Coordinates of C-alpha atoms and ligand atoms in Angstrom, one line a residue:
M1 CA 60.4 127.8 50.5
D2 CA 61.1 126.6 47.0
L3 CA 64.6 128.2 45.8
S4 CA 64.7 126.3 43.4
N5 CA 64.7 130.1 41.1
I6 CA 67.2 131.7 42.8
R7 CA 69.6 129.2 44.3
H8 CA 72.0 129.9 41.6
L9 CA 71.9 133.5 42.6
L10 CA 72.8 132.7 46.6
T11 CA 75.8 132.4 48.1
Q12 CA 76.6 128.7 49.6
Q13 CA 76.2 130.9 53.1
T14 CA 72.7 131.8 52.7
T15 CA 71.8 128.4 50.7
D16 CA 73.2 126.2 53.9
F17 CA 71.4 129.2 56.7
L18 CA 68.3 128.9 55.2
A19 CA 68.1 125.6 55.0
K20 CA 68.8 124.8 58.5
R21 CA 65.3 123.3 59.7
E22 CA 64.9 125.6 63.1
H23 CA 66.6 128.6 63.8
Q24 CA 67.4 128.8 68.0
L25 CA 67.6 131.9 70.5
L26 CA 71.4 132.5 71.4
I27 CA 71.5 132.7 75.5
D28 CA 74.3 133.2 77.1
G29 CA 76.8 132.2 74.3
Q30 CA 74.7 129.2 73.8
W31 CA 72.2 128.3 70.7
R32 CA 69.1 126.5 72.5
P33 CA 65.4 126.0 71.5
A34 CA 63.0 128.2 73.6
A35 CA 62.0 126.7 77.0
S36 CA 58.5 125.5 75.9
G37 CA 59.1 124.4 72.8
K38 CA 57.9 126.5 70.4
T39 CA 58.4 127.6 66.7
F40 CA 57.0 129.9 64.3
A41 CA 56.9 130.4 60.7
T42 CA 58.7 133.2 58.6
V43 CA 57.9 133.7 55.2
N44 CA 59.0 134.9 52.1
P45 CA 57.2 138.1 51.5
A46 CA 57.5 137.7 47.4
T47 CA 56.7 134.2 47.3
E48 CA 54.0 133.5 50.4
E49 CA 56.0 130.7 51.5
V50 CA 57.6 129.5 54.5
I51 CA 61.2 130.0 54.4
T52 CA 61.6 128.1 57.6
Q53 CA 61.3 128.2 61.8
I54 CA 62.2 130.4 64.5
A55 CA 62.6 129.3 67.9
A56 CA 59.5 131.2 69.9
A57 CA 60.6 132.9 72.6
G58 CA 58.4 133.5 75.9
P59 CA 59.4 134.8 79.2
E60 CA 60.9 132.0 80.5
D61 CA 63.8 132.8 77.9
V62 CA 63.4 136.2 78.5
D63 CA 64.4 135.5 82.2
L64 CA 67.3 133.5 81.2
A65 CA 68.1 135.7 78.6
V66 CA 68.0 138.8 81.3
K67 CA 70.1 137.1 83.5
A68 CA 72.8 135.8 81.3
A69 CA 73.1 139.9 80.3
R70 CA 73.3 141.0 83.9
K71 CA 75.6 138.8 85.1
A72 CA 77.6 139.1 82.2
F73 CA 77.9 142.2 83.3
D74 CA 78.1 142.5 86.7
G75 CA 80.9 140.4 86.6
G76 CA 83.8 138.2 84.5
A77 CA 85.2 138.9 81.3
W78 CA 83.2 141.9 80.0
P79 CA 83.6 144.5 82.6
A80 CA 87.3 144.2 82.7
M81 CA 87.7 144.9 79.5
K82 CA 89.5 147.8 78.2
P83 CA 88.0 150.5 75.5
A84 CA 91.0 149.3 73.2
E85 CA 89.2 145.9 73.2
R86 CA 85.6 146.7 72.9
Q87 CA 86.6 148.7 70.1
R88 CA 88.6 145.9 68.7
L89 CA 85.7 144.0 69.3
L90 CA 83.6 145.7 67.4
L91 CA 85.6 146.5 64.8
K92 CA 86.3 142.9 63.9
L93 CA 82.3 142.7 63.8
A94 CA 82.3 145.1 61.3
D95 CA 84.9 143.5 59.2
L96 CA 82.5 140.1 60.1
V97 CA 79.9 141.9 58.4
E98 CA 81.3 142.9 55.6
A99 CA 82.8 139.7 54.5
H100 CA 79.6 138.9 54.7
A101 CA 77.8 141.6 53.3
Q102 CA 76.7 139.9 50.2
T103 CA 75.1 136.5 52.0
L104 CA 73.5 139.0 54.7
A105 CA 71.5 140.8 51.9
E106 CA 70.5 138.0 50.8
I107 CA 68.7 136.3 53.6
E108 CA 67.5 140.2 54.1
S109 CA 65.8 140.3 51.0
V110 CA 64.4 136.7 51.3
D111 CA 62.9 137.4 54.6
N112 CA 62.2 141.4 54.2
G113 CA 61.2 141.4 50.7
K114 CA 63.9 144.2 49.5
S115 CA 65.8 144.0 46.9
A116 CA 69.3 142.3 47.7
G117 CA 71.1 144.7 45.6
I118 CA 69.9 148.1 47.6
A119 CA 70.2 145.5 51.5
R120 CA 74.3 145.2 50.2
A121 CA 74.4 148.7 48.9
V122 CA 72.2 150.7 51.6
D123 CA 71.6 148.2 54.9
M124 CA 75.0 146.1 55.1
A125 CA 77.3 149.2 54.1
L126 CA 75.6 151.1 56.7
T127 CA 75.6 148.8 59.2
V128 CA 79.3 148.1 58.6
D129 CA 80.0 151.4 58.4
F130 CA 78.1 152.0 61.5
F131 CA 79.9 149.8 63.7
R132 CA 83.4 151.2 62.6
Y133 CA 81.9 154.7 63.7
M134 CA 80.5 153.4 67.1
A135 CA 83.9 151.0 67.5
G136 CA 85.6 154.6 67.6
W137 CA 84.0 156.7 70.5
A138 CA 84.3 153.1 72.8
T139 CA 88.5 154.7 73.8
K140 CA 86.0 158.6 73.9
I141 CA 83.8 158.3 76.3
E142 CA 85.0 161.1 78.6
G143 CA 84.1 162.5 81.8
S144 CA 84.9 166.0 83.4
T145 CA 86.7 168.4 86.1
T146 CA 84.9 170.9 87.5
A147 CA 85.9 173.8 90.0
V148 CA 83.5 173.5 92.4
S149 CA 82.1 176.3 95.3
V150 CA 79.8 173.9 97.5
P151 CA 78.4 177.2 99.2
F152 CA 77.7 176.1 103.1
A153 CA 81.3 174.7 103.2
P154 CA 83.8 177.7 102.4
Q155 CA 86.5 175.9 104.2
A156 CA 86.8 172.6 102.7
Q157 CA 88.4 172.0 99.1
F158 CA 87.2 169.5 97.3
A159 CA 88.4 167.9 94.1
T160 CA 85.6 166.6 91.9
Y161 CA 85.2 164.7 88.3
T162 CA 82.9 163.3 86.5
L163 CA 82.6 159.6 85.1
R164 CA 80.6 157.9 82.6
E165 CA 79.6 154.6 82.8
A166 CA 77.2 151.5 81.1
V167 CA 74.1 151.5 82.4
G168 CA 73.8 148.4 82.3
V169 CA 71.3 145.5 80.7
V170 CA 69.7 147.1 77.6
A171 CA 67.2 145.3 75.9
A172 CA 66.8 146.4 72.2
I173 CA 63.7 145.9 70.6
V174 CA 63.6 146.3 66.3
P175 CA 61.1 146.3 63.9
W176 CA 61.6 144.4 60.2
N177 CA 61.9 146.9 57.7
F178 CA 65.4 147.8 58.3
P179 CA 65.7 144.5 60.2
L180 CA 69.6 144.3 60.8
L181 CA 70.4 148.1 60.6
V182 CA 68.3 148.9 63.2
A183 CA 69.4 146.2 65.4
A184 CA 73.1 148.2 64.8
W185 CA 71.7 150.8 65.5
K186 CA 70.8 149.4 69.2
L187 CA 74.4 147.1 69.6
G188 CA 76.6 149.5 68.3
P189 CA 76.9 152.4 71.2
A190 CA 75.2 150.0 73.7
L191 CA 78.3 147.9 73.1
A192 CA 81.1 150.5 72.8
A193 CA 80.2 152.0 75.8
G194 CA 80.1 149.0 77.3
C195 CA 76.6 147.8 77.8
T196 CA 75.1 144.3 77.5
V197 CA 72.4 143.4 75.2
V198 CA 68.9 141.3 74.8
L199 CA 68.3 142.0 71.1
K200 CA 64.6 140.8 70.4
P201 CA 64.2 141.1 66.1
A202 CA 60.8 141.6 64.7
E203 CA 58.9 137.9 64.4
Q204 CA 58.4 138.9 60.5
T205 CA 62.2 139.4 59.8
P206 CA 64.4 137.5 62.1
L207 CA 67.1 136.0 60.3
T208 CA 69.9 138.7 59.4
A209 CA 69.7 138.9 63.8
L210 CA 70.2 135.3 64.1
Y211 CA 73.0 135.6 61.5
L212 CA 74.4 137.7 62.9
G213 CA 74.8 136.5 66.4
E214 CA 77.2 133.8 65.0
L215 CA 79.5 136.5 63.5
I216 CA 79.5 137.9 67.3
G217 CA 80.3 134.5 68.7
Q218 CA 83.4 134.4 65.9
A219 CA 84.1 138.4 66.3
G220 CA 84.7 136.9 70.2
F221 CA 82.2 138.7 72.6
P222 CA 82.2 137.2 76.0
P223 CA 79.0 134.6 76.0
G224 CA 76.4 136.5 77.6
V225 CA 77.2 140.0 75.8
V226 CA 74.8 139.2 73.2
N227 CA 71.9 137.1 73.5
I228 CA 69.4 137.2 70.7
L229 CA 65.1 136.6 71.2
T230 CA 63.4 135.3 68.4
G231 CA 59.9 135.7 68.6
D232 CA 56.6 138.2 68.7
G233 CA 55.8 141.3 70.6
L234 CA 53.7 139.9 73.6
E235 CA 54.9 136.9 74.3
A236 CA 58.7 137.7 74.5
G237 CA 58.7 141.9 74.1
A238 CA 56.4 142.8 76.9
P239 CA 58.2 141.0 79.3
L240 CA 62.1 141.7 78.5
T241 CA 60.6 145.4 78.3
K242 CA 58.7 144.4 82.3
H243 CA 62.1 142.7 83.4
P244 CA 63.5 144.3 86.4
L245 CA 67.0 143.7 86.0
V246 CA 66.2 145.2 82.3
D247 CA 68.4 148.8 82.9
K248 CA 67.9 150.4 79.3
I249 CA 65.1 149.9 76.4
S250 CA 66.0 150.9 72.9
F251 CA 63.2 150.4 70.8
T252 CA 62.1 151.1 67.4
G253 CA 58.8 150.2 66.1
S254 CA 55.1 152.1 65.7
T255 CA 54.2 154.9 68.4
E256 CA 51.6 152.8 69.8
V257 CA 53.9 149.9 71.3
G258 CA 55.7 152.9 72.1
K259 CA 54.0 154.7 74.7
I260 CA 52.9 150.8 76.3
I261 CA 56.5 150.5 76.5
G262 CA 57.0 154.0 77.5
H263 CA 54.6 153.7 80.6
A264 CA 56.5 149.9 81.2
S265 CA 59.8 150.9 81.6
V266 CA 58.5 154.2 84.3
D267 CA 57.5 151.3 86.5
N268 CA 60.6 150.1 86.9
M269 CA 62.6 153.1 86.2
T270 CA 64.4 151.9 82.9
R271 CA 65.4 154.2 80.4
F272 CA 64.5 154.5 76.9
T273 CA 64.9 155.5 73.8
L274 CA 61.7 155.3 71.5
E275 CA 62.4 155.9 68.0
L276 CA 58.7 155.4 66.3
G277 CA 56.8 156.4 63.2
G278 CA 56.6 159.4 60.7
K279 CA 53.9 161.0 58.6
S280 CA 57.3 163.3 56.9
P281 CA 56.4 166.8 55.0
V282 CA 57.9 166.7 51.5
I283 CA 57.9 171.1 50.5
V284 CA 58.5 171.9 47.3
L285 CA 58.4 175.4 46.4
D286 CA 57.7 176.8 42.5
D287 CA 60.9 178.1 42.0
C288 CA 62.6 174.3 41.4
D289 CA 62.8 172.2 38.4
P290 CA 59.5 170.1 38.6
A291 CA 60.6 167.1 37.2
T292 CA 64.1 167.3 40.3
A293 CA 61.7 167.6 42.4
A294 CA 59.2 164.4 41.4
A295 CA 62.0 163.0 40.9
G296 CA 62.9 163.2 44.6
A297 CA 59.8 162.9 46.0
A298 CA 59.1 159.6 44.3
N299 CA 62.6 158.1 45.3
A300 CA 61.6 159.6 49.9
I301 CA 58.2 157.9 49.5
F302 CA 58.8 154.5 47.2
F303 CA 62.2 153.6 48.7
N304 CA 62.1 150.4 50.8
H305 CA 58.4 150.4 49.8
G306 CA 57.4 153.2 51.7
Q307 CA 58.1 151.0 54.4
V308 CA 60.6 153.2 56.1
C309 CA 59.3 155.9 59.2
C310 CA 60.3 158.9 57.2
A311 CA 58.9 157.9 54.2
G312 CA 58.2 161.3 52.8
S313 CA 54.3 160.6 52.8
R314 CA 52.7 163.9 52.7
L315 CA 53.9 165.6 49.2
Y316 CA 52.9 169.7 49.3
V317 CA 53.6 171.3 46.5
Q318 CA 53.1 175.5 45.5
K319 CA 50.3 175.9 43.4
K320 CA 51.1 177.0 40.3
M321 CA 53.2 173.9 40.0
F322 CA 50.9 171.2 41.3
D323 CA 49.7 170.0 38.9
N324 CA 53.0 169.6 37.0
V325 CA 54.9 167.9 40.1
V326 CA 51.8 165.9 40.3
S327 CA 51.6 164.2 37.1
E328 CA 55.3 163.6 37.0
I329 CA 55.0 161.6 39.8
G330 CA 52.1 159.8 38.9
K331 CA 54.3 158.3 35.6
I332 CA 56.9 157.7 37.7
A333 CA 54.3 155.7 39.7
S334 CA 52.9 154.2 37.1
G335 CA 55.9 153.1 34.8
M336 CA 57.8 151.5 37.9
T337 CA 58.6 147.2 37.5
L338 CA 57.6 145.5 40.9
G339 CA 58.9 141.9 41.4
H340 CA 60.8 139.9 44.3
G341 CA 64.2 141.3 45.7
F342 CA 66.7 139.5 43.0
D343 CA 64.4 140.3 39.7
A344 CA 67.7 142.9 39.0
A345 CA 64.7 145.0 37.0
A346 CA 62.6 145.8 39.5
Q347 CA 61.8 148.7 41.3
M348 CA 59.9 147.4 44.2
G349 CA 59.4 144.4 46.0
P350 CA 56.6 143.5 48.2
L351 CA 55.2 144.4 51.3
V352 CA 57.3 142.8 54.6
S353 CA 53.6 140.6 55.3
Q354 CA 49.6 139.9 54.3
E355 CA 49.3 142.5 57.8
Q356 CA 50.9 144.7 56.0
M357 CA 49.4 144.6 52.9
D358 CA 46.3 144.6 54.0
R359 CA 46.7 147.5 56.3
V360 CA 47.8 149.6 53.5
C361 CA 45.7 148.4 50.9
G362 CA 43.0 149.5 53.5
Y363 CA 44.0 152.8 53.8
I364 CA 44.0 153.2 49.8
D365 CA 40.8 152.8 49.9
I366 CA 40.0 155.2 53.0
G367 CA 41.6 158.0 51.3
R368 CA 39.8 156.4 48.0
S369 CA 36.2 156.5 49.4
Q370 CA 37.0 160.3 51.5
G371 CA 37.2 161.9 47.9
A372 CA 41.3 161.5 47.1
E373 CA 42.1 161.4 43.4
V374 CA 43.6 158.2 42.2
V375 CA 46.7 159.5 39.8
A376 CA 48.6 156.2 40.4
G377 CA 47.8 152.9 41.4
G378 CA 45.4 152.1 43.8
G379 CA 45.4 148.8 45.4
R380 CA 47.0 145.6 45.3
H381 CA 49.4 144.1 43.1
S382 CA 47.9 141.2 40.9
G383 CA 49.8 137.8 41.5
K384 CA 51.1 135.5 44.3
G385 CA 53.2 137.9 46.9
Y386 CA 52.7 140.7 49.4
F387 CA 53.2 143.6 46.4
V388 CA 51.3 147.0 46.1
Q389 CA 51.1 149.0 43.6
P390 CA 53.7 152.5 44.2
T391 CA 50.2 155.2 44.8
V392 CA 49.8 158.4 44.6
L393 CA 46.6 160.0 45.9
A394 CA 46.1 163.5 45.4
N395 CA 42.9 166.2 46.2
V396 CA 43.3 165.1 49.6
D397 CA 41.9 167.2 52.4
H398 CA 44.7 167.8 55.2
N399 CA 42.7 166.7 58.1
K400 CA 41.7 163.8 56.0
R401 CA 43.3 160.2 57.4
V402 CA 45.4 159.0 55.1
V403 CA 47.4 162.7 55.3
Q404 CA 47.4 162.4 59.2
E405 CA 48.0 158.9 59.6
E406 CA 51.1 156.8 59.1
I407 CA 50.2 154.2 55.7
F408 CA 54.0 152.2 56.0
G409 CA 53.5 151.4 52.5
P410 CA 53.9 152.7 49.0
V411 CA 50.9 155.6 49.3
L412 CA 51.8 159.6 48.3
T413 CA 49.4 162.2 49.5
A414 CA 49.6 165.2 47.6
M415 CA 48.3 168.6 48.6
P416 CA 48.6 172.0 47.0
Y417 CA 50.0 175.0 49.1
D418 CA 49.9 178.9 48.9
S419 CA 52.4 180.6 51.5
I420 CA 55.3 179.2 53.0
D421 CA 53.3 180.2 56.2
E422 CA 50.4 178.2 55.3
V423 CA 52.7 175.0 54.3
A424 CA 55.1 175.0 57.7
A425 CA 51.4 175.1 59.3
W426 CA 49.9 172.0 57.5
A427 CA 53.9 170.8 57.7
N428 CA 53.6 170.5 61.2
D429 CA 49.9 169.9 61.5
T430 CA 50.2 166.0 62.4
P431 CA 51.1 164.4 65.8
Y432 CA 54.0 163.0 64.6
G433 CA 57.6 165.2 63.9
L434 CA 60.5 162.3 62.7
G435 CA 61.8 164.3 58.8
A436 CA 60.8 166.6 56.3
S437 CA 62.2 167.9 53.1
I438 CA 62.4 170.7 51.4
W439 CA 62.7 171.1 48.1
S440 CA 64.4 175.1 46.6
N441 CA 66.9 177.0 45.4
N442 CA 65.9 179.5 47.1
L443 CA 68.2 180.0 50.6
S444 CA 66.9 182.7 51.6
K445 CA 63.3 180.8 52.0
V446 CA 64.9 177.1 53.0
H447 CA 66.2 179.2 56.0
R448 CA 63.5 180.6 56.8
L449 CA 61.7 177.4 56.6
V450 CA 64.1 174.8 58.5
P451 CA 63.9 176.7 61.8
K452 CA 59.9 175.9 61.5
I453 CA 59.5 172.8 60.8
K454 CA 59.6 170.6 64.1
A455 CA 60.8 167.3 63.1
G456 CA 64.3 165.7 64.4
T457 CA 65.4 165.6 60.4
V458 CA 65.0 168.1 57.7
W459 CA 66.6 167.7 54.4
V460 CA 66.8 170.2 51.7
N461 CA 67.1 169.0 48.1
C462 CA 67.3 165.3 49.2
H463 CA 65.4 162.8 51.9
S464 CA 66.3 160.1 53.6
A465 CA 70.2 160.8 54.1
L466 CA 71.6 159.1 56.8
D467 CA 75.0 158.8 58.2
P468 CA 76.0 157.4 61.1
A469 CA 77.7 160.6 63.2
M470 CA 74.1 162.4 62.3
P471 CA 72.1 162.0 65.3
F472 CA 68.2 160.4 64.3
G473 CA 64.7 160.5 66.0
G474 CA 61.7 162.3 66.3
Y475 CA 60.3 165.6 67.4
K476 CA 56.8 164.8 69.0
Q477 CA 55.1 161.2 68.7
S478 CA 58.2 160.7 67.1
G479 CA 59.8 159.4 70.1
I480 CA 62.0 160.2 72.3
G481 CA 66.1 160.6 72.2
R482 CA 68.3 159.6 69.3
D483 CA 70.0 156.9 67.1
M484 CA 73.2 157.4 65.7
G485 CA 76.0 159.8 66.4
R486 CA 77.1 160.8 69.4
A487 CA 73.8 161.7 70.7
S488 CA 72.8 157.9 71.1
L489 CA 75.9 157.0 72.9
D490 CA 75.4 159.7 75.6
A491 CA 71.6 157.5 76.2
Y492 CA 74.0 154.6 76.8
L493 CA 75.2 155.9 79.3
E494 CA 75.3 157.1 83.0
T495 CA 76.6 160.2 84.6
K496 CA 78.5 159.8 88.4
S497 CA 79.0 163.4 89.4
V498 CA 82.9 162.2 92.2
F499 CA 83.5 164.9 94.8
I500 CA 86.7 164.2 97.0
A501 CA 87.5 166.2 100.0
I502 CA 90.8 167.2 99.5
Ligands
NAI1 P1 55.6 147.1 66.0 O1 55.2 147.9 67.0 O2 54.1 146.2 67.1 O3 56.4 146.1 66.3 C1 57.4 146.3 66.3 C2 58.7 145.5 67.5 O4 58.3 145.3 68.9 C3 58.5 144.4 67.0 O5 59.9 143.4 67.4 C4 57.5 143.7 67.7 O6 57.6 141.8 67.8 C5 57.7 144.7 68.6 N1 56.6 144.7 70.4 C6 55.2 144.5 70.3 N2 54.2 144.7 70.6 C7 55.3 145.3 71.5 C8 55.1 144.7 72.8 N3 53.7 145.1 73.3 N4 55.9 145.0 73.9 C9 57.4 145.3 73.2 N5 57.1 144.7 72.0 C10 56.3 144.8 71.3 O7 55.0 147.2 64.8 P2 54.0 146.5 63.6 O8 53.2 146.1 64.4 O9 55.0 145.8 63.2 O10 53.9 147.7 62.4 C11 52.9 148.6 62.7 C12 52.7 149.7 62.3 O11 53.8 150.0 63.1 C13 53.4 150.2 61.1 O12 52.5 150.0 60.1 C14 54.0 151.4 60.8 O13 53.0 152.2 61.3 C15 54.7 151.2 62.4 N6 56.6 150.5 62.3 C16 57.3 151.8 62.5 C17 58.3 151.2 62.6 C18 59.5 152.7 62.5 O14 60.1 152.3 62.1 N7 59.3 153.8 63.1 C19 59.0 150.1 62.0 C20 57.5 149.0 61.7 C21 56.6 149.5 62.3
MG2 MG1 52.4 145.4 65.9

């Protein structure tokens, strides 16, 4: 790739890492090419240029990686490690990510298109915090004791307790929108619990996971505890989800693939956690300041170029404020500067791929053909790179495709409403239930609305706030299970009940 225009902005480590001709798979502590010898290109979405070649894992590599993870789980150094040692390793990894945060942010920016500054301030900062938070759980895994009665053995006495045990080998399959952060959401609790992992990053953004693989080696994790397979969904992802030696799958991505994985999991009774798509409503009540609501709603949809599973993609504004708020958002959208991830003036970057750009532009056209008014934006941004204009569509019927389906780009649909009951019904009337935000200063209205919303997270006067301690996941077709918080640790543990006749 021609990095000449930005080379002076990059750390030496970034330059060296990107200059590698071919990046390999991490299996059992060794970097190796794919068994087939196949590679694929990863592309800079801001320039459409190939960055470098990546090993393309297939079924044979999947089998080797799963067996390495199995061996590391069933015997050897990992199960012998005390919780405090797992905690120390995770803390060491967090320190290393922190020390390399600038390089990781730059690599993420080149690979994904997002701003390097935001990648550092958001993706990398959250990754570091999350590893630290999860490190703490490694030493706080607790079972319980219970006084039992055993009704059919009244004379017998028992001592009973429960043990929480690591579920085993975890297949972690992650998407391209927050590549390193979502990988950390899987690795953190899995490693804290004592599991071993085969991580498959998205084919669009494999680079930061590979850099993390180097840091995992430096931190001192034993070989086979974390294996990394780059490759696509069909050749690498699908065989991983079907492998009989995998005990748990943790997936973030589309609802469509989530369902395929759910079906595959049940065949082997593999445990699974799915964090899937969304169509999150932003609900503006007429008591709030229109400028504040407009700025909040714009941020809810345009952050990360709309490629956020909980993006606020449906805006509902109470009637008397509708025109005011929507025209404000239109002004914000029209005034946004688009540019590559190292352009300090840019407020939004390119979408991740040609495919995603085409998909998003296709939706804008569908919206237009189904009668939507284009208040701002409306298509591809001129020039090279997969840039799409920040777009606001108004006057769209609630049942139209752009209101019902996940677009996963910088496209907002705006609808007016009359009453709280009406907006609650509309907010819930999609297959999804990941997030929602409410904008109001009227406490009693807010408290009445929160329980009506069927979503895994409800934000009030903010959107997309996240913290390692707060569980994140979906109701309905937005998924099963939770990432982050104690809830995510539990998903990597089995419960064993022990009865001792005394
Ligand atoms: P995807 O769901 O196909 O990809 C996510 C991950 O799953 C990638 O690592 C991919 O290689 C893997 N994968 C794909 N097919 C697989 C299979 N059959 N078995 C196992 N793994 C498989 O998502 P894609 O195609 O990149 O994006 C399509 C749409 O999905 C987006 O437009 C967006 O609507 C949604 N999406 C939602 C995300 C979220 O954060 N919830 C993240 C990425 C995409
Ligand atoms: Mg796909």
